[in-house]
Amino acid sequence: MEHPEEAFDHNVPIQGQAPPVVLGMTGDQLQALIAGIVGNLPATTAPPAPRQRLRLHEPDAFTGDRTQYRTWKSQMERYLAAHPHATENELVTVVMSFIRGPAIDEWVNAYADQHFDPEARQWRKTLMAVWADLDSAYTDRIGEHSALQRMRELRQRAGHAAEYFQEYEKLMWMAGMSEDDRMVLEYMKDAICDRFRQAIHNQINMPTTYQDWKKAVNRLDDNYMREQAIIQSRRGHAQPNPPRHNAPPARQAPPAAVGIANAGVAGPRPDGTGVVVGGAGGEGRSRRRDAPTPGTAPQDLTNKGQREEERQRADRRSGSEGSTRKN
C-alpha cells in the first residue's frame, strides 16, 4: 500500500503558490517555473486618466435691474451646480462676487458689513438665506403680476397643445410660481378647449395634478391631429365632380314679333317705337332702324350714313334745278 506522504509530489506546484525551485532543472522546467511565477503576480490596473474640468460659461453680473434678476438667479444656480464639492461659504462668496455695479454696490457693501466676518473669513448666512434676501430685495413684483395676468388670459386651441404649455410654463416661471400652486392648475383647467375638457371629465379616473392634466391634454391633442390628418387625406383622394356643360338657352323672339309672325304679315313694318318687325317669310325677327345689323362694323355704319346724306343732298339739288328750268 502506497503511503500518503509518498504519493504527494512536492515538485507539483500548489494552486495559488509559486512552484518550488529545484536544482538541476531542465530548460522546459525553468520556463514552466517562470510562467508559474508570472501567473501568480497580482494584476496591475492602469491609473485613471485625469478628469478634465468642464468649461463653463460664467453668468453675467447682476447690476440691480429687477427685470433681469430672475434670469440671473437661474443662471447662477446652474453655475453653482457644477461645483458640488464647494463649501457653503465658498458658494456664498461666488454669488456675492457676481453682484456688482453702480446701482447695487452700496447694497452689497451694507450686506457684507452685516453678514460677513472678515477675521474668520466666513459668511454668517447660508446660501439659502442669501437667496431669500436677494429675492426680497430684487424680485420684480410688477413683472410677476403681469405674467400672472397673461397666464389667466392665455387659451389653448385644439391642435396647439404643445405651444400652449410652452408659453404657459414660461409665464409660470416669470410669475414666480410652480406646478404645486393651486392657481396654476385652475388657470390651466379653465384655458383648455371645451372639447378636451369635456373628454377629460368623462374619464373614470380624473387627473388631479398639473402633470396629469398636461398628459391628458397632450394625448387628446395628438388624437385630434391624427383625426385631422385622416380627414385631409380622404379629401385629397376624393374624385371631383365632372363639370356640367349646359347648353345655352334658346333665343326667343320679342312678343311683338311673335304676334306679327302669327298674323301672317309677310313684309317688315315699323311700329310706333321705331322697331322694324317681321321680315321675309314672317320669321319674327325685329330690330330698330338705328340698330346696327349683326356683323356690321362701326366704321361701315359711319360710311353708310355719309353716303345716305350725300344721296339726299344730290336729290335736293336735282329737284331745285328742275324747278328752275320749268320757271
PDB file of C-alpha atoms in Angstrom, residues 1 28 47 49 54 80 124 141 146 170 173 177 195 217 257 261 267 274 281 284 318 323 327:
ATOM      1  CA  MET A   1       0.000   0.000   0.000  1.00  0.00           C
ATOM      2  CA  ASP A  28      11.459  23.361 -20.054  1.00  0.00           C
ATOM      3  CA  PRO A  47      -4.070  54.632 -13.125  1.00  0.00           C
ATOM      4  CA  ALA A  49      -6.797  59.304 -16.539  1.00  0.00           C
ATOM      5  CA  LEU A  54     -15.765  71.338 -17.522  1.00  0.00           C
ATOM      6  CA  LEU A  80     -23.101  76.624  -8.765  1.00  0.00           C
ATOM      7  CA  ARG A 124     -22.814  84.246   8.746  1.00  0.00           C
ATOM      8  CA  ARG A 141     -43.307  92.298  -8.423  1.00  0.00           C
ATOM      9  CA  SER A 146     -48.215  90.986 -15.438  1.00  0.00           C
ATOM     10  CA  LYS A 170     -42.743  80.293 -19.325  1.00  0.00           C
ATOM     11  CA  TRP A 173     -41.695  80.889 -14.225  1.00  0.00           C
ATOM     12  CA  MET A 177     -44.953  80.156  -9.368  1.00  0.00           C
ATOM     13  CA  ARG A 195     -63.803  69.558 -26.373  1.00  0.00           C
ATOM     14  CA  VAL A 217     -54.495  67.240 -22.825  1.00  0.00           C
ATOM     15  CA  ALA A 257     -92.527  89.907 -83.487  1.00  0.00           C
ATOM     16  CA  ALA A 261     -95.457  86.238 -87.425  1.00  0.00           C
ATOM     17  CA  GLY A 267     -93.154  92.264 -95.097  1.00  0.00           C
ATOM     18  CA  GLY A 274     -89.306 102.726 -84.379  1.00  0.00           C
ATOM     19  CA  GLY A 281     -91.246  84.694 -94.545  1.00  0.00           C
ATOM     20  CA  GLY A 284     -90.459  87.176 -86.399  1.00  0.00           C
ATOM     21  CA  SER A 318     -81.741 117.846-108.720  1.00  0.00           C
ATOM     22  CA  SER A 323     -87.932 123.735-110.723  1.00  0.00           C
ATOM     23  CA  ASN A 327     -89.800 128.590-114.486  1.00  0.00           C
TER      24      ASN A 327
END
